[in-house]
Short mmCIF file of C-alpha atoms in Angstrom, two decimals:
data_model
loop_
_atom_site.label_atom_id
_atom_site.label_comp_id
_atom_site.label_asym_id
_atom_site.label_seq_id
_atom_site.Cartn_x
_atom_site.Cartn_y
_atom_site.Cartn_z
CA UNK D 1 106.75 104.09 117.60
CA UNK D 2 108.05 106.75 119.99
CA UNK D 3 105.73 109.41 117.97
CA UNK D 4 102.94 107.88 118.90
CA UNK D 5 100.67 109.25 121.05
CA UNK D 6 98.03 108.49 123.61
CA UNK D 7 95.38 110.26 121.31
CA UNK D 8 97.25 108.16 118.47
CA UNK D 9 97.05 104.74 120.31
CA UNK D 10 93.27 105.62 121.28
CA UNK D 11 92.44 106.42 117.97
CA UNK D 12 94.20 102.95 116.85
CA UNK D 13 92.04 101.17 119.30
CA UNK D 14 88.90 102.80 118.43
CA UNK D 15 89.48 102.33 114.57
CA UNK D 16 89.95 98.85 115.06
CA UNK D 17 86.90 98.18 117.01
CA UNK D 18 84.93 99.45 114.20
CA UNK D 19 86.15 97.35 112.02
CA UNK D 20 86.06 94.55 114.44
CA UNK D 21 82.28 95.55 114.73
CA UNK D 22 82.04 94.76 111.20
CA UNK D 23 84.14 91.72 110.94
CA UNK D 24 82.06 90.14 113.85
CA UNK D 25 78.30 91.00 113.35
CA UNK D 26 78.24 91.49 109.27
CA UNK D 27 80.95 89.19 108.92
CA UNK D 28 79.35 86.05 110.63
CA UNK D 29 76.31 87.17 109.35
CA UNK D 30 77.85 86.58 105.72
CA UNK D 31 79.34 83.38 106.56
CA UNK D 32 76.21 81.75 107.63
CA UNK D 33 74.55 82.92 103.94
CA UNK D 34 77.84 82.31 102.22
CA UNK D 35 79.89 79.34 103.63
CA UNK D 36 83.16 79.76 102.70
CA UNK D 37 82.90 76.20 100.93
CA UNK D 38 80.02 77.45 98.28
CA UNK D 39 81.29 81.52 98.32
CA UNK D 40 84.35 82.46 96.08
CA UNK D 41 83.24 86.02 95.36
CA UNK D 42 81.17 88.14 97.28
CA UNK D 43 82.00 88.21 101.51
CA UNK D 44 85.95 89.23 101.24
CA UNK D 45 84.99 91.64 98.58
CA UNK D 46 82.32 93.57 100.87
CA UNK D 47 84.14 92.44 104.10
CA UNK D 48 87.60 93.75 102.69
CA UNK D 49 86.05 96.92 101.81
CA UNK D 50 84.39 98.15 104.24
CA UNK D 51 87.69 97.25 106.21
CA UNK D 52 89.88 99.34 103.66
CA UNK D 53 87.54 102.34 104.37
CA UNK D 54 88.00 102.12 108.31
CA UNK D 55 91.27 101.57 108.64
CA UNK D 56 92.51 103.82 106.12
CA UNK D 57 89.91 106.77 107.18
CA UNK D 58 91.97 105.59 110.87
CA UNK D 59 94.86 106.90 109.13
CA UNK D 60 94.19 110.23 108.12
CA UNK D 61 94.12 111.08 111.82
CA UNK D 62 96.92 108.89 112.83
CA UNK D 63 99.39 110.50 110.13
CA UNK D 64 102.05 107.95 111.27
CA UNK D 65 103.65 105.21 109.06
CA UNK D 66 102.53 101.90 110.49
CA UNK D 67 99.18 103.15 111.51
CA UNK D 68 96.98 101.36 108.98
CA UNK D 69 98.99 98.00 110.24
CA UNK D 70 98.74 98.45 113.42
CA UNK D 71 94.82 98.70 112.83
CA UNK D 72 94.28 95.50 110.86
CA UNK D 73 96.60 93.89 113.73
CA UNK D 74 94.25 94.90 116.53
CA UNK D 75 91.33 94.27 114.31
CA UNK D 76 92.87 90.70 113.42
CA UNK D 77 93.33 90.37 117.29
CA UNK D 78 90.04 91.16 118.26
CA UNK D 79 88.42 88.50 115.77
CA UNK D 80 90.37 85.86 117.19
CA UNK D 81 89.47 86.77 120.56
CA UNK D 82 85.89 86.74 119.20
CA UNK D 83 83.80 83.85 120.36
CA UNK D 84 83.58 82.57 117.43
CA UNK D 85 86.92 84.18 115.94
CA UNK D 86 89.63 81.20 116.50
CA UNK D 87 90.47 80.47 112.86
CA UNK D 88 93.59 81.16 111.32
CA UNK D 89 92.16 82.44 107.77
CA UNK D 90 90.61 85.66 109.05
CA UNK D 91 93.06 86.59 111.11
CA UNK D 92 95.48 85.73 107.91
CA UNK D 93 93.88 88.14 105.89
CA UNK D 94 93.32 90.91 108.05
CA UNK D 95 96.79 91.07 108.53
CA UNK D 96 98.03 90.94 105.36
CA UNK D 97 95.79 93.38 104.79
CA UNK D 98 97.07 95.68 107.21
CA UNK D 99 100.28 95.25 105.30
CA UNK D 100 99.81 95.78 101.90
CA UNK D 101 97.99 98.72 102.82
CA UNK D 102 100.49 99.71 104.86
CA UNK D 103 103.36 99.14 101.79
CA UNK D 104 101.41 100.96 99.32
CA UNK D 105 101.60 103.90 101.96
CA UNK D 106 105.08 103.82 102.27
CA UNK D 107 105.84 104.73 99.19
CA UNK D 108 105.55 108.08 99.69
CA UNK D 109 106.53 110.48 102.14
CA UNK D 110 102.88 112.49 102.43
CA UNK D 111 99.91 109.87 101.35
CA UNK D 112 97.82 111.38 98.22
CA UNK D 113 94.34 110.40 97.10
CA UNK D 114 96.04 107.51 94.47
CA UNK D 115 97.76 106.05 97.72
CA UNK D 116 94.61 105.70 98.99
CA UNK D 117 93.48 103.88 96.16
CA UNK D 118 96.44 101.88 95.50
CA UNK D 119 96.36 100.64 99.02
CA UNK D 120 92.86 99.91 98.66
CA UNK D 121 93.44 97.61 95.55
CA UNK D 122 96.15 95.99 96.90
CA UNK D 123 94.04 95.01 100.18
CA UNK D 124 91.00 93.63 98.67
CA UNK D 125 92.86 92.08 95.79
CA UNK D 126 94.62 90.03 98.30
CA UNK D 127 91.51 87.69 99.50
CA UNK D 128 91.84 86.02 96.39
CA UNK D 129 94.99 84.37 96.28
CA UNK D 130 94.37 84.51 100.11
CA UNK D 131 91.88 81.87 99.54
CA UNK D 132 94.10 79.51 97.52
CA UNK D 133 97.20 79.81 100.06
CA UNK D 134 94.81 78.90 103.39
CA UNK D 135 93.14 76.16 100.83
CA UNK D 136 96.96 75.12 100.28
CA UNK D 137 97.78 75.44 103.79
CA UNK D 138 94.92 73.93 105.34
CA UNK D 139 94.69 70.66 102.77
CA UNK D 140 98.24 70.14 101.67
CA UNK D 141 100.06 70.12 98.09
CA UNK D 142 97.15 67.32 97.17
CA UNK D 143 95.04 70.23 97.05
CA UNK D 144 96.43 71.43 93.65
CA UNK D 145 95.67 68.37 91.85
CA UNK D 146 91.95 68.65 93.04
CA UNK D 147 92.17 72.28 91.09
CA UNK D 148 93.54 70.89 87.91
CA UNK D 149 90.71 68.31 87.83
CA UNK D 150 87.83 70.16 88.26
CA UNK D 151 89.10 72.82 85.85
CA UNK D 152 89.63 69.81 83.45
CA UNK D 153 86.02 68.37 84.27
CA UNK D 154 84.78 71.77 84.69
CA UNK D 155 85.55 73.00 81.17
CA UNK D 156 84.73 69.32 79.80
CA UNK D 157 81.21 70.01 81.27
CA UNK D 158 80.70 73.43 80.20
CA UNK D 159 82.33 73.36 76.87
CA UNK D 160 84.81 75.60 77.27
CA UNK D 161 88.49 75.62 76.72
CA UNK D 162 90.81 75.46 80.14
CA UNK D 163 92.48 78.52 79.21
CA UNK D 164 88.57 80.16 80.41
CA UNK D 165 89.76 79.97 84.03
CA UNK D 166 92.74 82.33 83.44
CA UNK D 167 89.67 84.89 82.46
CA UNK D 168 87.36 84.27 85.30
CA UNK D 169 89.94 84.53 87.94
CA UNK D 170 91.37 87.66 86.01
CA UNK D 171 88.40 89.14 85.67
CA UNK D 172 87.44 88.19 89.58
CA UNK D 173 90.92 90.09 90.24
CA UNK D 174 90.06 92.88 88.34
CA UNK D 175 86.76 93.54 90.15
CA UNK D 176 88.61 93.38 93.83
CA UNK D 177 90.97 95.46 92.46
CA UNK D 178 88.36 97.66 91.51
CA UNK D 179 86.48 97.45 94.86
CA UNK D 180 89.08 98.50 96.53
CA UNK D 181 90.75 101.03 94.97
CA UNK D 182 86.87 102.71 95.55
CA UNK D 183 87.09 102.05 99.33
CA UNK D 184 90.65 104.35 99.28
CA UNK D 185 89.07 107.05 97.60
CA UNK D 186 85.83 106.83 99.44
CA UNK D 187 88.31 106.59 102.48
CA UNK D 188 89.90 109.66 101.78
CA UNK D 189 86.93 111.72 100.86
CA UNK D 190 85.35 110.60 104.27
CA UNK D 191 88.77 111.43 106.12
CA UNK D 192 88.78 114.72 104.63
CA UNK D 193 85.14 116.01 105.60
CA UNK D 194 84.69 114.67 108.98
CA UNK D 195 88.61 116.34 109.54
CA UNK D 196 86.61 119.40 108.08
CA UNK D 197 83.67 119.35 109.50
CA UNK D 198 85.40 118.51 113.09
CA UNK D 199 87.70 121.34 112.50
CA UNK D 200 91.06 119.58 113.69
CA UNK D 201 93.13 116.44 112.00
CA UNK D 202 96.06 116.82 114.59
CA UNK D 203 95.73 116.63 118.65
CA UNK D 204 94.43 119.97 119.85
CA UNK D 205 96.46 122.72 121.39
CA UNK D 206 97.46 122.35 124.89
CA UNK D 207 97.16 118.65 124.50
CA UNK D 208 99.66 116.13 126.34
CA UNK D 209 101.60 114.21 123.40
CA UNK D 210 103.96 112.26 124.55
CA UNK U 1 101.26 77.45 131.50
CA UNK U 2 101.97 80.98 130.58
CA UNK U 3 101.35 82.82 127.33
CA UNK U 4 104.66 81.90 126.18
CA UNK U 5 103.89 78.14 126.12
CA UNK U 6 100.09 78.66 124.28
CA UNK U 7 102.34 80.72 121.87
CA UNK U 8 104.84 78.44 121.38
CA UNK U 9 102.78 75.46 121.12
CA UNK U 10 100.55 77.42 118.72
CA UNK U 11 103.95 78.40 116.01
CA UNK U 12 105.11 74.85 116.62
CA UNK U 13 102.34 72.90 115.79
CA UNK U 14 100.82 75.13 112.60
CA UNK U 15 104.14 74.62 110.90
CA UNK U 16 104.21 71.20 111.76
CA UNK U 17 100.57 70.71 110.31
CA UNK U 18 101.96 72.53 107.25
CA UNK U 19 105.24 70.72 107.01
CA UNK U 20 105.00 67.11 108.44
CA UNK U 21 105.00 64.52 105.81
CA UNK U 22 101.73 62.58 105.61
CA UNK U 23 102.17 59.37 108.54
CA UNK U 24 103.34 61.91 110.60
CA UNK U 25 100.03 63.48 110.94
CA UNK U 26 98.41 61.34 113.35
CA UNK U 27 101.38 61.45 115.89
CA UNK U 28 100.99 65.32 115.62
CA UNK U 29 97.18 65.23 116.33
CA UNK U 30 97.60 62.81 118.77
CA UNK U 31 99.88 64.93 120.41
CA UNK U 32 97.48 68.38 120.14
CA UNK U 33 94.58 65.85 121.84
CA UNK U 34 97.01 65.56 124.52
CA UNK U 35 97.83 68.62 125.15
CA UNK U 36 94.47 69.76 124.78
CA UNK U 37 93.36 67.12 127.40
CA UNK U 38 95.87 68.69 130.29
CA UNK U 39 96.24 72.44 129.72
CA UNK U 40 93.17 72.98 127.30
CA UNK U 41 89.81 70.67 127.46
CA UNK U 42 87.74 74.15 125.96
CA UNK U 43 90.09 73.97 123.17
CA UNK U 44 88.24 70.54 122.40
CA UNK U 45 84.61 72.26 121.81
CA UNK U 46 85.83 72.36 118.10
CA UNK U 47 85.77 68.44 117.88
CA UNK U 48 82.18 68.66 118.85
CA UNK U 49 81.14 71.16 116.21
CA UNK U 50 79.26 69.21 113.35
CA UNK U 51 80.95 71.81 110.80
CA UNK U 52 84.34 71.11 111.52
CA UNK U 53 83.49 67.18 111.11
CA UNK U 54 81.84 67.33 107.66
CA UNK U 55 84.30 68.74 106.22
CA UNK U 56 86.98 66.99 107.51
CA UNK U 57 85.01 63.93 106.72
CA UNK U 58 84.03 65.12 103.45
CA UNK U 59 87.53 65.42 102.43
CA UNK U 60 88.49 62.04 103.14
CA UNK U 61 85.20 60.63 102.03
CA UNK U 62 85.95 62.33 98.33
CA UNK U 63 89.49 61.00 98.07
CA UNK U 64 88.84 57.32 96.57
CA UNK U 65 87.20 59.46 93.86
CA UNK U 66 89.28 62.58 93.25
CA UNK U 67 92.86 61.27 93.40
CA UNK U 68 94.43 58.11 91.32
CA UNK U 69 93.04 55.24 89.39
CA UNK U 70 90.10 53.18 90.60
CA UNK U 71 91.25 49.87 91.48
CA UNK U 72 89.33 48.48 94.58
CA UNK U 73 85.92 47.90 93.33
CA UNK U 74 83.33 48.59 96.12
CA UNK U 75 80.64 46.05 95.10
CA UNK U 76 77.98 49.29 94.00
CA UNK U 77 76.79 48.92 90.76
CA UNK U 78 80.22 48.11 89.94
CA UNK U 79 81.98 51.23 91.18
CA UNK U 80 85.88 51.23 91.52
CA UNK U 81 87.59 53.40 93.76
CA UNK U 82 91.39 54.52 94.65
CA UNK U 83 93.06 53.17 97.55
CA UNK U 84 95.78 56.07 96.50
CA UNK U 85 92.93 58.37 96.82
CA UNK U 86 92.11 57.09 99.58
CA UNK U 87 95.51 57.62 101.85
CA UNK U 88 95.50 60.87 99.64
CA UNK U 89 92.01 62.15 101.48
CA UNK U 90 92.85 60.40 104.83
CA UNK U 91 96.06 62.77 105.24
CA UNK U 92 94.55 66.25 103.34
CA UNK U 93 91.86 65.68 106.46
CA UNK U 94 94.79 64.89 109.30
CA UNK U 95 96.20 68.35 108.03
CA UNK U 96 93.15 69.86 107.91
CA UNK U 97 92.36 68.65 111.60
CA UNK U 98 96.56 69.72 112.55
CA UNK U 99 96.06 73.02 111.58
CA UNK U 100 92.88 73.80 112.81
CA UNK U 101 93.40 72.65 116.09
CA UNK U 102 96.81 74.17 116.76
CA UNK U 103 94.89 77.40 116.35
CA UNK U 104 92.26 76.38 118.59
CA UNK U 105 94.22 74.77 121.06
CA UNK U 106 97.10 77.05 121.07
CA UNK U 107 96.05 81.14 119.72
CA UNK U 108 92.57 81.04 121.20
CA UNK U 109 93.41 79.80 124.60
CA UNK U 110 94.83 83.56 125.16
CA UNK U 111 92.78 85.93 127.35
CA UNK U 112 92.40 89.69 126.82
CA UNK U 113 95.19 90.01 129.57
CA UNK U 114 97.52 87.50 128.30
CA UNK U 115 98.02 89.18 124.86
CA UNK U 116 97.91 92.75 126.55
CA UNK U 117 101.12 91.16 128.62
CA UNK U 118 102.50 89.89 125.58
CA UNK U 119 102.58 93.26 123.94
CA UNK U 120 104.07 94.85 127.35
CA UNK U 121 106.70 92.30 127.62
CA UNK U 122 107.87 92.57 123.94
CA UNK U 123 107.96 96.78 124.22
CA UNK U 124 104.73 97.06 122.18
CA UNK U 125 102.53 98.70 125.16
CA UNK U 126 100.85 100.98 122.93
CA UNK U 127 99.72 98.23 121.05
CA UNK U 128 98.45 96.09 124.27
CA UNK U 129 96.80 99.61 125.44
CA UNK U 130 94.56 99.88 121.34
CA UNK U 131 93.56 95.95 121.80
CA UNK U 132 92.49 96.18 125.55
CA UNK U 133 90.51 99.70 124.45
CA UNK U 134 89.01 98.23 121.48
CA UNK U 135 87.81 95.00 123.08
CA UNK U 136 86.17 97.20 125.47
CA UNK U 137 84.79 99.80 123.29
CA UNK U 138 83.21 97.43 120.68
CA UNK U 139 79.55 97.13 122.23
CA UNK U 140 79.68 101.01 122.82
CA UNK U 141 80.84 101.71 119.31
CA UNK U 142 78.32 99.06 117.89
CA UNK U 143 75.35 101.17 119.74
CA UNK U 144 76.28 104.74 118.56
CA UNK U 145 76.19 103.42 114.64
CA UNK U 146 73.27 101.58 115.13
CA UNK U 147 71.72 104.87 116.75
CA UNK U 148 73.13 106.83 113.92
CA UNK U 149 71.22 104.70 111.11
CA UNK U 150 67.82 104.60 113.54
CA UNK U 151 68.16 108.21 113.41
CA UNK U 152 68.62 108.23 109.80
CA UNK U 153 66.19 106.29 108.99
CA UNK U 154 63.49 108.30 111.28
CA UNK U 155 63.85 111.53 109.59
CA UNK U 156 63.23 109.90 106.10
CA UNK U 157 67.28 109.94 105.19
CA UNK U 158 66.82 106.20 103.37
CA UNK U 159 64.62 108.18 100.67
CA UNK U 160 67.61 109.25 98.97
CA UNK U 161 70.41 106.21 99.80
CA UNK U 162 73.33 107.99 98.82
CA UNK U 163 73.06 110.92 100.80
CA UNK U 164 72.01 108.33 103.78
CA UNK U 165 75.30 106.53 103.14
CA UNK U 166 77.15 109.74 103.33
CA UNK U 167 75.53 111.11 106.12
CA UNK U 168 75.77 107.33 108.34
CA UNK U 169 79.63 107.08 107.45
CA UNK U 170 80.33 110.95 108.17
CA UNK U 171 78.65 110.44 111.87
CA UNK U 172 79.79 107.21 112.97
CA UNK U 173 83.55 108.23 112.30
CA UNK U 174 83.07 111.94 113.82
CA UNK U 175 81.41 110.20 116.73
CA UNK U 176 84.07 107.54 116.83
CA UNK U 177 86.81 110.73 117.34
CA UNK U 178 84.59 112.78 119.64
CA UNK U 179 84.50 109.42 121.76
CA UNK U 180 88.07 109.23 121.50
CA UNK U 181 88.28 112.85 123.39
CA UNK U 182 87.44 111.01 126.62
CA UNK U 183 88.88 107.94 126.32
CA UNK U 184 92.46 110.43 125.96
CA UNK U 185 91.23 112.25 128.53
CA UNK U 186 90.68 109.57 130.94
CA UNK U 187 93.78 107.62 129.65
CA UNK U 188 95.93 111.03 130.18
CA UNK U 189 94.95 112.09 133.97
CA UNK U 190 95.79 108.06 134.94
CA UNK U 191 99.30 109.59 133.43
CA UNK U 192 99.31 106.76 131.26
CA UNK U 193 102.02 106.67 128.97
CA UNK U 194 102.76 104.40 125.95
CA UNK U 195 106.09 105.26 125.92
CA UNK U 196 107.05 104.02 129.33
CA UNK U 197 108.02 100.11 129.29
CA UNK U 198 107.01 98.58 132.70
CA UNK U 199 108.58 94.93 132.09
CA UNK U 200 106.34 92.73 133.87
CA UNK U 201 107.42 89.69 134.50
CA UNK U 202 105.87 86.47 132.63
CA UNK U 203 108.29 84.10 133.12
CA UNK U 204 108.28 80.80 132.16
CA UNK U 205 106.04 78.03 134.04
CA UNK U 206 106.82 74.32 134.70
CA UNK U 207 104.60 73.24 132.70
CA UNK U 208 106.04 75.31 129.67
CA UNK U 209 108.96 73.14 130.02
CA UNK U 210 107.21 69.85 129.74
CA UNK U 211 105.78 71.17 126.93
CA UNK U 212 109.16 72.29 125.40
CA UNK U 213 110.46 68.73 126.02
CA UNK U 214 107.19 66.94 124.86
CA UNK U 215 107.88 69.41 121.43
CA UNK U 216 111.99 68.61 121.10
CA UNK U 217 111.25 64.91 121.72
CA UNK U 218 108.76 64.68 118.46
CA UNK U 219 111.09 67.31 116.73
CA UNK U 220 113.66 64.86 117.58
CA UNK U 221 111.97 61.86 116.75
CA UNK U 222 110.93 63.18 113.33
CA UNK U 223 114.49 63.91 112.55
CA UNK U 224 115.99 60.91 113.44
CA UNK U 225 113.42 59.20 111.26
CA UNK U 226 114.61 61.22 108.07
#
């Protein structure tokens, strides 16, 4: 914490709000098109993305380890201060987020294109257990026995065998893992040519750092 | 009542929500609407938001017909229902309404300020400094993409949508940093430093401790019961 910055803390704040941005206008947008009661696929996967490729462009010019956290924390913040922000899932998932991100970082001393990705896969992959814990948390245990009998009905209806669910939610894994391990690379692609073209990744000379 | 209290009230009542066995759902609601009804009436828009209500509703409505055996008949074309189900739906939508509003209530009745104090108080100043800049920085950031794509799009960049993408993403972070340049310099002639903890002071309220007491008494009440 004590290497931080101003420039670091700025650049924290200023990360976030981007994402924020897109949490707030493209993300309520989504929600009124998707509900969350009729939508189990497509707004965390584009929402999660796009949040894996700010925050974790934020980091290449915050090259501190809790950076990426500290983004999704702000970001998770800023969507519960939103007016329309004050519900626990977002602010659930943004965080934990922030964290995996942050854990697939950690692994390594100096962060590496696969880093990127890794902590790209392991952010977007979360918002789909994510939506089965708030379901759990928000309705109770009863919740699971509502599961079991609409995959029972659900596979009665459509003819196929209950072990078919195991697929779709693997292959509905597979695709956020997918997604996001994309937004890491495109993350670190876009770190690496605005660093370029700006000509600095570390506070200029001369600069205060405390 | 301070931060603290919202805070408090917030952690108490989500786990509560998430932990309480069923018939003690309605004491814990009954004791949010009470809270919200001294120290939070805004908190209370959410019981006027149709949403909110249809799915609660919903929830319990689908019960009788999701959970257990049918054994009350309803007198429809000889429909049977669960009374099972029933209690079943009734308490998935009193946990539903727990949770929901202990966020509401509790998380959401913090200001800008009070979570920037927070941060101060618990030696996370740096972290109070990136919210307060970000909250105010969001309309300005908002503009400069939304410039960036007009701009774009004027010199005939969405003809080729890739490069467009490239070009938007490349621009709205370089602009982001070149914004940042000011904001340091601003932040760095008011000498301010995120490694210097001022402890404000944010100390507990009278209120706070009626709430404490209000919270140990159903704590203790639920205990005592078990």
């Amino acid at each position: 914490m004590s290497s931080y910055s101003v420039r670091h803390w700025v650049t924290i704040g200023l990360f976030s709000a981007l994402w924020a941005a897109v949490e707030v206008s493209l993300g309520s947008y989504l929600h009124v098109i998707f509900p969350s009661q009729t939508n189990t696929f497509f707004v965390g996967v584009v929402l999660g993305g796009i949040g894996v490729v700010i925050a974790l462009t934020g980091r290449h010019f915050v090259p501190h380890r809790g950076a990426v956290f500290f983004i999704a924390l702000v970001t998770a913040l800023l969507k519960l201060l939103s007016p329309a922000g004050a519900r626990l899932g977002p602010f659930i998932a943004i965080v934990m987020e922030g964290l995996l991100m942050e854990a697939a970082l950690w692994t390594v001393s100096e962060p590496r294109v696969w880093t990127f990705s890794l902590a790209g896969a392991l952010a977007v992959g979360w918002n789909l257990p994510h939506k089965f814990i708030m379901m759990r948390l928000l309705w109770g245990q009863q919740i699971a026995q509502v599961y079991v009998k609409m995959l029972q009905e659900g596979s009665q209806i459509l003819g196929i065998a209950p072990s078919a669910a195991l697929w779709i939610l693997g292959i509905l894994l597979l695709v956020r893992l997918l997604v996001g391990a994309l937004g890491g690379w495109v993350a670190w692609k876009l770190g690496q040519a605005v660093a370029k073209r700006m000509g600095r990744r570390f506070p200029s000379t001369g600069e205060v750092t405390r | 009542m301070s931060p603290w209290g919202y805070l408090i009230f917030t952690g108490w009542a989500s786990l509560g929500a998430v932990l309480l066995p069923d018939r003690w759902l309605l004491g814990l609601v009954a004791l949010e609407v009470g809270f919200a009804v001294i120290w939070n009436r805004e908190g209370l828009r959410l019981l006027r938001r149709p949403r909110f209500w249809f799915l609660v509703l919903a929830t319990a409505a689908l019960g009788p017909f999701l959970f257990g055996d049918p054994d009350v008949g309803i007198g429809v074309g000889g429909l049977s229902v669960s009374a099972t189900g029933l209690s079943m739906g009734l308490a998935m939508s009193g946990r539903a309404i727990g949770l929901t509003m202990a966020v509401s209530l509790g998380m959401a009745a913090l200001s800008l300020s009070d979570l920037v104090a927070l941060f101060e108080r618990v030696g996370l100043r740096g972290v109070g400094f990136a919210l307060a800049l970000a909250m105010n920085t969001l309309n300005t950031l908002q503009e400069m993409a939304t410039v960036t794509l007009q701009t774009i799009r004027m010199r005939g960049g969405m003809r080729r949508p890739g490069i467009a993408l490239r070009l938007f993403l490349v621009t709205t972070v370089a602009n982001t940093l070149r914004y940042s340049d000011e904001v340091v310099n601003a932040a760095t002639v008011r000498a301010f430093d995120p490694g210097v903890r001022r402890v404000a002071p944010l100390p507990l309220r009278r209120s706070d401790w009626v709430l404490l007491a209000l919270i140990a008494g159903f704590t203790g009440a639920f205990l005592a019961s078990r």
